[in-house]
Short mmCIF file of C-alpha atoms and ligand atoms in Angstrom, two decimals:
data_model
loop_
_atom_site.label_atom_id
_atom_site.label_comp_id
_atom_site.label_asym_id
_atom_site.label_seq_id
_atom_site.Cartn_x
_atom_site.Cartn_y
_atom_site.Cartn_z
CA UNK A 1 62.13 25.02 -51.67
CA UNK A 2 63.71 28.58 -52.33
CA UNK A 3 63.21 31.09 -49.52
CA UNK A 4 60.94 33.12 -51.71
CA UNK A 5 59.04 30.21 -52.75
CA UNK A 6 58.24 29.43 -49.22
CA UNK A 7 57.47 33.11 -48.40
CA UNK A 8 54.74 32.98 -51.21
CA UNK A 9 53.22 29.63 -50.00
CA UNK A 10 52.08 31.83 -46.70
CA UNK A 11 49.34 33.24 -49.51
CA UNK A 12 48.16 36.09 -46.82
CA UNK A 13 51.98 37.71 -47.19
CA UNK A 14 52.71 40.45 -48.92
CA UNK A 15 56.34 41.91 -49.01
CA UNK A 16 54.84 45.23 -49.21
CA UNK A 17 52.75 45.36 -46.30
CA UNK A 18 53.84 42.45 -43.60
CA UNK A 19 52.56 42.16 -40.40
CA UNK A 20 55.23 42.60 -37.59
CA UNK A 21 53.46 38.88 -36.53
CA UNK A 22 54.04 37.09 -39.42
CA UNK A 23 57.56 38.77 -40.55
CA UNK A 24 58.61 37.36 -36.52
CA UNK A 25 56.99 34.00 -37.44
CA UNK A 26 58.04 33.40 -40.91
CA UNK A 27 62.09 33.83 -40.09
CA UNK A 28 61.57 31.86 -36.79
CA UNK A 29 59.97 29.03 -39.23
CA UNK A 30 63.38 29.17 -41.19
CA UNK A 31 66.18 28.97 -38.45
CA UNK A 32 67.39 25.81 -36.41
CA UNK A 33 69.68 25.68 -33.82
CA UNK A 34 73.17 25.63 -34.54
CA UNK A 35 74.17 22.66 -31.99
CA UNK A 36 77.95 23.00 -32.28
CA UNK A 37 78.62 22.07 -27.93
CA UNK A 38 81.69 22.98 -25.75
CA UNK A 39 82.58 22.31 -22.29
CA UNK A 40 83.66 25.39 -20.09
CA UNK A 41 84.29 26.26 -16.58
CA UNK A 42 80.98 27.71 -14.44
CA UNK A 43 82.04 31.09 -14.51
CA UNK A 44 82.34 30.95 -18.26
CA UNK A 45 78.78 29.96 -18.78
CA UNK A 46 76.84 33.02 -18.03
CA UNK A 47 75.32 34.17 -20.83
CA UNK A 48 75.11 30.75 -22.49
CA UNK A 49 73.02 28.57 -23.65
CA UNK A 50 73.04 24.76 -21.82
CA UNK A 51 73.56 22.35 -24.33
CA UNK A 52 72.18 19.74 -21.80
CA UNK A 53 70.58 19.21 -18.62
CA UNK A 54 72.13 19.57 -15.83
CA UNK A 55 71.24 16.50 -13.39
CA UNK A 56 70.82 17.06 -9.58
CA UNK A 57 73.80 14.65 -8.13
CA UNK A 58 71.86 14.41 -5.13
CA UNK A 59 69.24 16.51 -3.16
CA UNK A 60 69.14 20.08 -2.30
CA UNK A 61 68.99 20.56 0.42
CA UNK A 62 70.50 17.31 1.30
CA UNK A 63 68.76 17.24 4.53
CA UNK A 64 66.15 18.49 6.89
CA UNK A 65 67.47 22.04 7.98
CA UNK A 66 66.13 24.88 9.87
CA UNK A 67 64.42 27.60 8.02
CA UNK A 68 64.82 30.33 10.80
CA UNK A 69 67.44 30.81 14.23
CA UNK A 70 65.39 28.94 17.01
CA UNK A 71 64.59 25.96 18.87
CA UNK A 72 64.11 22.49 17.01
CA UNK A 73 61.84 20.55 18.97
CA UNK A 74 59.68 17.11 18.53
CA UNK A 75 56.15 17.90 17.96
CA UNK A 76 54.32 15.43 19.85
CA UNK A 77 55.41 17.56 23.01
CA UNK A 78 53.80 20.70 22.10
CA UNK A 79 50.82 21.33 23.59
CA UNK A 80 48.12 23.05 21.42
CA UNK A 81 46.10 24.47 24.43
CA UNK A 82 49.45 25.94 26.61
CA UNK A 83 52.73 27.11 26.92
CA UNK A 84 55.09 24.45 26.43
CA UNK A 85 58.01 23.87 28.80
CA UNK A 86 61.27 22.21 27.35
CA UNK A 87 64.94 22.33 27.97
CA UNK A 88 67.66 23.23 26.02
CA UNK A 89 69.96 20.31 25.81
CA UNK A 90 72.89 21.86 23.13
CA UNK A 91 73.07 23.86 20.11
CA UNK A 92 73.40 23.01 16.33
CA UNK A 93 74.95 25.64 14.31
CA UNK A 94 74.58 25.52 10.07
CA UNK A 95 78.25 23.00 9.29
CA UNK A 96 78.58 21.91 12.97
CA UNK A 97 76.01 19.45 13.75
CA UNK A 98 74.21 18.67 17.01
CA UNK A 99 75.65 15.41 17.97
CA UNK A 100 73.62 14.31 21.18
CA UNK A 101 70.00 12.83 20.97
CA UNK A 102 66.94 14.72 22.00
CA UNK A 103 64.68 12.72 24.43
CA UNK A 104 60.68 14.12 25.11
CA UNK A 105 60.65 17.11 27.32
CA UNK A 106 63.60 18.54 25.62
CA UNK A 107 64.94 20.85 22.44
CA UNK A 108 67.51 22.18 20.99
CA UNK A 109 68.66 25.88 19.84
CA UNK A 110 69.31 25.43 15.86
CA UNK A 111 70.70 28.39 13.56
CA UNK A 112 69.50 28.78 10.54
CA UNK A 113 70.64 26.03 7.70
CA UNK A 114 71.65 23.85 10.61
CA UNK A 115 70.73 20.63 10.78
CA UNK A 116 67.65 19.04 12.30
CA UNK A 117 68.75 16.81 15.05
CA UNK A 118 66.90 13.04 13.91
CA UNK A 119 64.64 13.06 16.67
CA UNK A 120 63.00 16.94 16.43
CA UNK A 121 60.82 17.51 13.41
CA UNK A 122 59.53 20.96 14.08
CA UNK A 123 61.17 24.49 14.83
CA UNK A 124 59.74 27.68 16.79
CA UNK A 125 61.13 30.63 15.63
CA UNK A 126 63.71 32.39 19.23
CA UNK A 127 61.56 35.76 18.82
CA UNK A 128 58.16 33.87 20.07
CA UNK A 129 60.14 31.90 22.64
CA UNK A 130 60.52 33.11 26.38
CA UNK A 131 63.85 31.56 27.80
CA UNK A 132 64.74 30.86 31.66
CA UNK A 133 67.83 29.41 32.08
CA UNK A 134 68.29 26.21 30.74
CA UNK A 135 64.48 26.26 30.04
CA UNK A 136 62.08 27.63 27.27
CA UNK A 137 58.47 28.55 27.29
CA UNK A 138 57.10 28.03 23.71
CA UNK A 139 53.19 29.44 23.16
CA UNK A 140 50.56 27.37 21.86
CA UNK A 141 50.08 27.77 18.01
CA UNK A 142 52.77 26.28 16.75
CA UNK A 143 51.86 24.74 13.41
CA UNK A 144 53.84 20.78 13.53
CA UNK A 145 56.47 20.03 11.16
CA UNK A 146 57.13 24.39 10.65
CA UNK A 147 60.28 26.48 9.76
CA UNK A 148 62.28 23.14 8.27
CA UNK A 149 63.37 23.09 4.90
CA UNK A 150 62.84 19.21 3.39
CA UNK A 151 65.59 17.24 1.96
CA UNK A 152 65.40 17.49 -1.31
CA UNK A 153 61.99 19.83 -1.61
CA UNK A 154 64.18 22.07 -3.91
CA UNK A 155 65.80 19.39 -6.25
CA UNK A 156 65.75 15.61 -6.64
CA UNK A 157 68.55 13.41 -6.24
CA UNK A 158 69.07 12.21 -10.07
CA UNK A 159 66.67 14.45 -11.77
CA UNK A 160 67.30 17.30 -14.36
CA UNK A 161 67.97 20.90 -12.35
CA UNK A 162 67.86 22.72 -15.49
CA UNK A 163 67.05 21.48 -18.78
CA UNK A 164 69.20 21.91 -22.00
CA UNK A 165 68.45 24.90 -23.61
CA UNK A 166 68.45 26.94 -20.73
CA UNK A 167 69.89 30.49 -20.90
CA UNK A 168 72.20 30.45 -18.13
CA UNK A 169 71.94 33.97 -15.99
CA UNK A 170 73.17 34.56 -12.09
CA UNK A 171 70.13 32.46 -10.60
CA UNK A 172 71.14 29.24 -12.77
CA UNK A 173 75.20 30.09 -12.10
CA UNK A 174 74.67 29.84 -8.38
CA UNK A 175 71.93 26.77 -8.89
CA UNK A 176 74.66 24.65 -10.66
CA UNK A 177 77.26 26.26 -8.31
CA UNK A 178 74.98 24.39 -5.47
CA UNK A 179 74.96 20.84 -7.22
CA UNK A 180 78.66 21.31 -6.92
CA UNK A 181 79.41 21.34 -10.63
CA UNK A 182 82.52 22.90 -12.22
CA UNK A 183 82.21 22.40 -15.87
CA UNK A 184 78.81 22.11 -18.05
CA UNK A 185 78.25 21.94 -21.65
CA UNK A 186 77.11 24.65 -23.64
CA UNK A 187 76.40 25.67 -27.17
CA UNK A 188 79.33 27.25 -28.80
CA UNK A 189 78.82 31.26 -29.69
CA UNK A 190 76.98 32.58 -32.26
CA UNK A 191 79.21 34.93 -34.47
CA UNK A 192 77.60 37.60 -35.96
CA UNK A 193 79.37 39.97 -37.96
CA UNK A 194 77.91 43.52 -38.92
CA UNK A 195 78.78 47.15 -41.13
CA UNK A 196 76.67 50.07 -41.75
CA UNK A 197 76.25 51.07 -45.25
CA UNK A 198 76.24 54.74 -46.41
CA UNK A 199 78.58 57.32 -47.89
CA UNK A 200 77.20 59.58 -45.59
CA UNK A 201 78.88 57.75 -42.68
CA UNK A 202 82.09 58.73 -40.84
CA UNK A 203 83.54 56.45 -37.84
CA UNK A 204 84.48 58.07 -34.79
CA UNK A 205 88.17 59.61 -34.95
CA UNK A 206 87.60 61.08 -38.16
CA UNK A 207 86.63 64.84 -38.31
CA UNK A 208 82.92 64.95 -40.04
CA UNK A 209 82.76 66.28 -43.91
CA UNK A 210 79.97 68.33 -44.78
CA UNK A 211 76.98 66.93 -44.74
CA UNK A 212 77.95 63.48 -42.98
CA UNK A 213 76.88 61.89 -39.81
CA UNK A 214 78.80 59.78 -37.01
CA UNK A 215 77.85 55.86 -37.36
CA UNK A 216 76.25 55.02 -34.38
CA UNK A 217 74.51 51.92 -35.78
CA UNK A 218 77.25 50.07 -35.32
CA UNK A 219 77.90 50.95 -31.57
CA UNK A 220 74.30 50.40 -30.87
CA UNK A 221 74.24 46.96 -32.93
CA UNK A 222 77.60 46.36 -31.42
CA UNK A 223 76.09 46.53 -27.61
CA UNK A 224 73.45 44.47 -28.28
CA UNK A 225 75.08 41.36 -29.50
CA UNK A 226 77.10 41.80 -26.79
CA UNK A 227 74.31 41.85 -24.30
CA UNK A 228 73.07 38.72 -25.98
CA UNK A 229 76.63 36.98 -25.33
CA UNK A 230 77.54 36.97 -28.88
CA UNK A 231 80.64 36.83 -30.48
CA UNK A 232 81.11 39.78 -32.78
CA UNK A 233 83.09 41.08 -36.32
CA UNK A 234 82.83 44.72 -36.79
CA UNK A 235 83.41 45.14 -40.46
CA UNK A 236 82.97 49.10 -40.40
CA UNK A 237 81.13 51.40 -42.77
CA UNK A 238 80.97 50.30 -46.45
CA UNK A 239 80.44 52.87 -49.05
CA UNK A 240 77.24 52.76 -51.47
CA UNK A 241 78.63 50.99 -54.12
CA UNK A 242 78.06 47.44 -55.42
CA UNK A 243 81.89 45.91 -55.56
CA UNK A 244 82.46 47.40 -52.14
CA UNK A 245 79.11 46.00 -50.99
CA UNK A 246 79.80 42.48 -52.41
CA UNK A 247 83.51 42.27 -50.90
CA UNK A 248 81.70 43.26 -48.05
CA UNK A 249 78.82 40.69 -47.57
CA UNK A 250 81.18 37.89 -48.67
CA UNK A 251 84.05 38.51 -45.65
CA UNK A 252 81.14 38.77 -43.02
CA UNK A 253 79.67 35.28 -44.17
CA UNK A 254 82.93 33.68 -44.55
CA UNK A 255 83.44 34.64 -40.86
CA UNK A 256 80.07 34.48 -39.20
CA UNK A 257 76.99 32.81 -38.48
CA UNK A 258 74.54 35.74 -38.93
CA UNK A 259 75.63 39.12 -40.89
CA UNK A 260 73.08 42.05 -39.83
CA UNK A 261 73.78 45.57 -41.67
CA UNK A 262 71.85 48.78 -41.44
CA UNK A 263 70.86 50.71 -44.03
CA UNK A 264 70.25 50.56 -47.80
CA UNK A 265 66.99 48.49 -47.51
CA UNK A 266 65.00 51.62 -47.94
CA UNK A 267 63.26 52.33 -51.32
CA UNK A 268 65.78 54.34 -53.89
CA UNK A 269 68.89 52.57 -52.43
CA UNK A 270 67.39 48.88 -52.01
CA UNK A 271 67.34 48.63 -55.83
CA UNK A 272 71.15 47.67 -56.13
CA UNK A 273 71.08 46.29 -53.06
CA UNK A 274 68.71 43.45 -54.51
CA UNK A 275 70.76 43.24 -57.57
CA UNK A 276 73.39 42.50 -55.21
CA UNK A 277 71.90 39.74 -53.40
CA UNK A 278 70.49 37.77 -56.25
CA UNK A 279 73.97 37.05 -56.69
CA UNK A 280 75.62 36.77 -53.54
CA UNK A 281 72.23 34.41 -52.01
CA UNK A 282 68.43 34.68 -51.54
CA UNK A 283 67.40 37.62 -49.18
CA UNK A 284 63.53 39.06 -49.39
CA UNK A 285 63.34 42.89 -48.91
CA UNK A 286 59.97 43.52 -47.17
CA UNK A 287 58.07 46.75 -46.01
CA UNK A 288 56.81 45.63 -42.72
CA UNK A 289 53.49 47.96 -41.75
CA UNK A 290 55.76 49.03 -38.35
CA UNK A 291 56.96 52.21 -37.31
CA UNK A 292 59.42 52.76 -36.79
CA UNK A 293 61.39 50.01 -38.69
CA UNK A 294 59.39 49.93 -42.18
CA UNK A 295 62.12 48.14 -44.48
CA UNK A 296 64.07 45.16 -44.04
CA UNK A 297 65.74 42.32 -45.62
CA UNK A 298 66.22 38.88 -44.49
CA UNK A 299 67.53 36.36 -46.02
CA UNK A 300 70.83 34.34 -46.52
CA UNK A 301 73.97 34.63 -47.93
CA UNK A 302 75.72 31.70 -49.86
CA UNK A 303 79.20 30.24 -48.45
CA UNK A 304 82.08 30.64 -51.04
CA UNK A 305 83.19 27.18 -51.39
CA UNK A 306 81.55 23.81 -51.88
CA UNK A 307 79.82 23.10 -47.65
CA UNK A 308 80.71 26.39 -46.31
CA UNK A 309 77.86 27.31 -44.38
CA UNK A 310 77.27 31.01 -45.93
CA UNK A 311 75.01 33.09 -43.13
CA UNK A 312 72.22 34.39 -42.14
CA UNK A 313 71.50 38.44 -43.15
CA UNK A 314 69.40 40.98 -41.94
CA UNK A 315 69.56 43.96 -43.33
CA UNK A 316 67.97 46.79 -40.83
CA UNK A 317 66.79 50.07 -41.59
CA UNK A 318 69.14 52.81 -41.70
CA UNK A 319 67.40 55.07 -38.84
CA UNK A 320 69.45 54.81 -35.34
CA UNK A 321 66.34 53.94 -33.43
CA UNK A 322 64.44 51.93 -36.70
CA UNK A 323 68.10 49.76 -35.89
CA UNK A 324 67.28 49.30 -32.20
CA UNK A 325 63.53 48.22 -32.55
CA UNK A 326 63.94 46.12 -35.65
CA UNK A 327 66.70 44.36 -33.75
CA UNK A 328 64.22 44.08 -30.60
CA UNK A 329 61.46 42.89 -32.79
CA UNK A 330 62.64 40.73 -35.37
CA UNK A 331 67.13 39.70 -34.60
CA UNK A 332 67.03 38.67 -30.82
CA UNK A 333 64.52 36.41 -31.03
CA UNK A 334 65.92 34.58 -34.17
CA UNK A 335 69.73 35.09 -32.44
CA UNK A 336 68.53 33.14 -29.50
CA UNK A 337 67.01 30.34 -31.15
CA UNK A 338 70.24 29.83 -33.73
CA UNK A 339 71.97 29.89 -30.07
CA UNK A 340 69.96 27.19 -28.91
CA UNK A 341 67.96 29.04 -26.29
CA UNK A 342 64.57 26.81 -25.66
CA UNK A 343 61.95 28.16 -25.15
CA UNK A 344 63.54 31.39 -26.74
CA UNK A 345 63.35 34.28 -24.41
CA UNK A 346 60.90 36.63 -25.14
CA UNK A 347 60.73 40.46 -24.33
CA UNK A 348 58.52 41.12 -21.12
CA UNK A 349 55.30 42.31 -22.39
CA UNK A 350 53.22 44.09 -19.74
CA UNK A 351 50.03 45.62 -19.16
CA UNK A 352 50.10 49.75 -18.57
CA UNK A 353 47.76 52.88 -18.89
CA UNK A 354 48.22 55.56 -21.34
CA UNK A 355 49.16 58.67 -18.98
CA UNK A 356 48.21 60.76 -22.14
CA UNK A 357 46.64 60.68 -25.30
CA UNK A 358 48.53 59.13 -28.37
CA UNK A 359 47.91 59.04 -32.39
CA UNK A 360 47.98 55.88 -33.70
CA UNK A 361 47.04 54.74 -37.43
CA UNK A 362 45.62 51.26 -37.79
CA UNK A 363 47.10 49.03 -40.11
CA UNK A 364 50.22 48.97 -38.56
CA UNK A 365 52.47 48.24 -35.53
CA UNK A 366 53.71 51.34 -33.59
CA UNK A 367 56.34 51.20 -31.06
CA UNK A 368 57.07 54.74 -29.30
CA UNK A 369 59.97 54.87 -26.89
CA UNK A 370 57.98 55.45 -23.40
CA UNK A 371 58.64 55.91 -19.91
CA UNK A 372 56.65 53.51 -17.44
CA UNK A 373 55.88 54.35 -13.83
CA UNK A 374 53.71 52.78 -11.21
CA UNK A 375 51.92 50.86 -14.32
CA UNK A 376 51.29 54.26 -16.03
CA UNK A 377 53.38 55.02 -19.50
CA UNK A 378 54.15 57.98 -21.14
CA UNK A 379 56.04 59.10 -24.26
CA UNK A 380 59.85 59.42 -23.43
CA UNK A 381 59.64 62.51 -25.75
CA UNK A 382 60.30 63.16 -29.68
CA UNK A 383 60.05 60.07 -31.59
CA UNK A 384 61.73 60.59 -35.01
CA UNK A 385 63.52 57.39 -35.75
CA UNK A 386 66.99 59.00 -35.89
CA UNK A 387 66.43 60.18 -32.07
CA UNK A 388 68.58 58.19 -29.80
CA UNK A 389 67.99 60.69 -26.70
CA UNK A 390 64.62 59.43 -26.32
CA UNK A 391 65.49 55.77 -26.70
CA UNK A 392 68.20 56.35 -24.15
CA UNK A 393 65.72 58.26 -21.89
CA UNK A 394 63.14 55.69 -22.07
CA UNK A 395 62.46 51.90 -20.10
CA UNK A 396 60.07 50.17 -22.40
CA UNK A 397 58.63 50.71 -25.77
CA UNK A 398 54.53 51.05 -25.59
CA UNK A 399 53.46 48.87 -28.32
CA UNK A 400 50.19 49.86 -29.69
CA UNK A 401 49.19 47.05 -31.97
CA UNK A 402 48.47 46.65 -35.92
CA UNK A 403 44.75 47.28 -35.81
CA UNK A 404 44.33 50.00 -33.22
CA UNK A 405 43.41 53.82 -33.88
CA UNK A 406 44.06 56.73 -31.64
CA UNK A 407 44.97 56.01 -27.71
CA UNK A 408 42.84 58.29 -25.16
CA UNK A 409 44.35 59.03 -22.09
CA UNK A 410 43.44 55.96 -19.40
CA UNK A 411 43.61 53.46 -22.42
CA UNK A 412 45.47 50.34 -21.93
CA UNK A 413 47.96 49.73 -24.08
CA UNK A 414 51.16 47.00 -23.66
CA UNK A 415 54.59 47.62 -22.89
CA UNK A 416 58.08 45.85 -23.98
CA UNK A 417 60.43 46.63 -21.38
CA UNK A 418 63.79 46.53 -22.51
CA UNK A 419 65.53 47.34 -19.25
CA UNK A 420 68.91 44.92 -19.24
CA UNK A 421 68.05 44.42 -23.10
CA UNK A 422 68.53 47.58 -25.28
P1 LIG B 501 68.99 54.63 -45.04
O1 LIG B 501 68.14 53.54 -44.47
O2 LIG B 501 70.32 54.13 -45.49
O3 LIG B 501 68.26 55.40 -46.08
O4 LIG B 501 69.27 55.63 -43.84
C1 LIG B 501 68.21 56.32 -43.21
C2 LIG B 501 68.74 57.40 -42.29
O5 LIG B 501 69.53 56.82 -41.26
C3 LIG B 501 69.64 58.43 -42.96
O6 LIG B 501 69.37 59.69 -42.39
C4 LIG B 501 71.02 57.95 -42.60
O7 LIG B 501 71.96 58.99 -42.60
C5 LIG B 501 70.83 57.41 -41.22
N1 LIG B 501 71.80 56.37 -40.98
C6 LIG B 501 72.03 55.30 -41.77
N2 LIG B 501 73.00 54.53 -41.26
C7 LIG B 501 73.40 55.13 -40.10
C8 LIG B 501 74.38 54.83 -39.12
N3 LIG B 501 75.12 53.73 -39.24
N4 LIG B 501 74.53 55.65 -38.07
C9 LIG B 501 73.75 56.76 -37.95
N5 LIG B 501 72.82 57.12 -38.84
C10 LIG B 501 72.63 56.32 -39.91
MG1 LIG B 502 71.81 54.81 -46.69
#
């Protein structure tokens, strides 16, 4: 079935007036995962996507060890109603082991991550411990079995430590560090290529003409594929003409997986735009009820040859900041799941109060660049959607959904922090 023929089976949609929801849902219910795998060295990973799980060669820890510095002991000679005499028969320090036994009546001073001689089961923490000598007091209180880490309470020998699909940041680096592994297998990376479109545009290093603007799409578009571990194709700033336009689109999805552009999706410039694409592939232009953000296109882009792949196209709004929160909403979501990323990771959403009042129209999705404090969010100051100050001065974007009206100050609304992200 044709992309638009699918688009009109979802009767509720209209292309003039899309909900943010069902724009998100219907190009998520179009993409699969592209699946190509490679092996590469730990360090390489971060930022990938596992292409399988990683199994657990054996358990972590891999044996009883002390939680704390202190005294491993055997709990049947603790006494629940007194102090407890015992005496100190060695030490065991974390990679040089205790090698004596430990017979009733005695204990022995363990560091932390040392292991638990076999015969002591339990370990009091030095702080609570009075020492004499060779001897210890320990108090009553002391809860059997406490302070030890378990062999294997943080991974089982044999079973999966992370699961394919995993997006693999510092915590899972250092987790497959611990199994010992050197190499896993991840999903190759997604190239996306990207130009901005308009004769207004001038790239940095050229002096500005009258009336034009620097591109700063393609920096901002630029940072966050990079952010998302992509591998990226800047293709520059084409001019507002078809043939340049159509050279254009057909180098990016020669070379790429995805092709995003900005601009020329508005109304007035989409109209050749769409001519364009009818050629070129199947792309739907859609007013989304969002602000900022209201056009887009998405679609995809025919290969040139008989099984060339072609790509997948977005074409974003014009409007610096229209660029950023399109790309939040709608291209990082369907970037991660063409990576292979399962679940996909989502944007932390997060509950906040209104520190002042806000206008809001129902009917549509708002997203104003905020500031959030001690659970308390205010505007991070003008919000035209060609004002990159604010977006740079803000943390999260408050999100005040498609049906609401006007915010009052104390409301609850929800917030999408991008902190890390944008
Ligand atoms: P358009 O969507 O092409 O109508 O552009 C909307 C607004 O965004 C216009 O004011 C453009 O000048 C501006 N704009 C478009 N592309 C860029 C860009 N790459 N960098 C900065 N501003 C842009
Ligand atoms: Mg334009």
């Amino acid at each position: 079935m044709s992309l638009a023929a699918e688009f009109h089976c979802l009767s509720d949609h209209d292309p003039d007036a899309l909900a943010v929801d069902q724009a998100r849902a219907f190009i998520r219910s179009q993409l699969a995962p592209l699946q190509t795998r490679e092996r590469v060295a730990l360090r390489s990973a971060l930022g990938r996507v596992l292409a399988g799980d990683v199994i657990a060669p054996f358990a972590v820890p891999a044996h009883d060890n002390s939680a704390m510095d202190g005294y491993a002991l055997r709990r049947a000679d603790l006494s629940q109603v007194a102090g407890t005499c015992l005496r100190v028969v060695g030490t065991t320090w974390a990679g040089k082991a205790f090698a004596g036994t430990v017979a009733a009546g005695e204990c022995v001073r363990i560091m932390t991550g040392a292991l638990l001689p076999p015969d002591c089961d339990t370990v009091v923490m030095q702080e609570v411990v009075a020492v004499d000598g060779d001897e210890i007091i320990v108090p009553p209180g002391q809860r059997p079995g406490q302070n030890v880490r378990r062999a294997g309470e943080d991974l089982a020998a044999g079973k999966p430590a992370l699961a394919g699909g995993r997006l693999i940041g510092p915590a899972e680096l250092g987790l497959i560090a611990s199994l010992g592994v050197a190499e896993v297998s991840v999903f190759r990376r997604l190239r996306v290529a990207f130009f901005s479109t308009g004769d207004e545009l001038c790239s940095i290093g050229t002096p500005l003409g009258d009336g034009e603007v620097y591109d700063s799409n393609r920096y901002t578009i630029f940072a966050m594929l990079t952010r998302m571990g992509c591998e990226v194709l800047d293709l520059g700033v084409v001019g507002d003409r078809p043939a340049l336009l159509e050279e254009a689109f057909r180098q990016a999805a020669a070379a790429a997986d995805v092709v995003i552009t900005s601009g020329g999706v508005s109304v007035g410039e989409a109209d050749f735009v769409r001519d364009l694409m009818a050629t070129l592939g199947e792309v739907l232009f859609w007013k989304i009820a969002m602000k900022p953000g209201r056009p887009m296109a998405f679609g995809r882009i025919r290969g040139a040859g008989e099984g060339a792949p072609g790509a997948w196209l977005f074409g974003l709004p014009g409007n610096p900041v229209a660029v950023m929160v399109a790309f939040l909403q709608f291209v990082r979501d369907a970037l991660y799941l063409l990576m292979g990323a399962d679940p996909v990771p989502g944007v932390p959403l997060l509950p906040a109060v209104s520190a002042v009042a806000l206008k809001k129209s129902p009917g549509r999705t708002e997203y104003q660049r905020g500031v959030l404090a001690d659970g308390r969010v205010r505007p991070a100051g003008a919000q035209g959607s060609g004002i990159l100050r604010s977006m740079s001065d803000a943390n999260c974007l408050i999100v005040l959904e498609h049906g609401r009206g006007n915010i009052a100050v104390g409301d609850p609304v929800s917030v999408q922090l991008f902190d890390g992200l944008l």
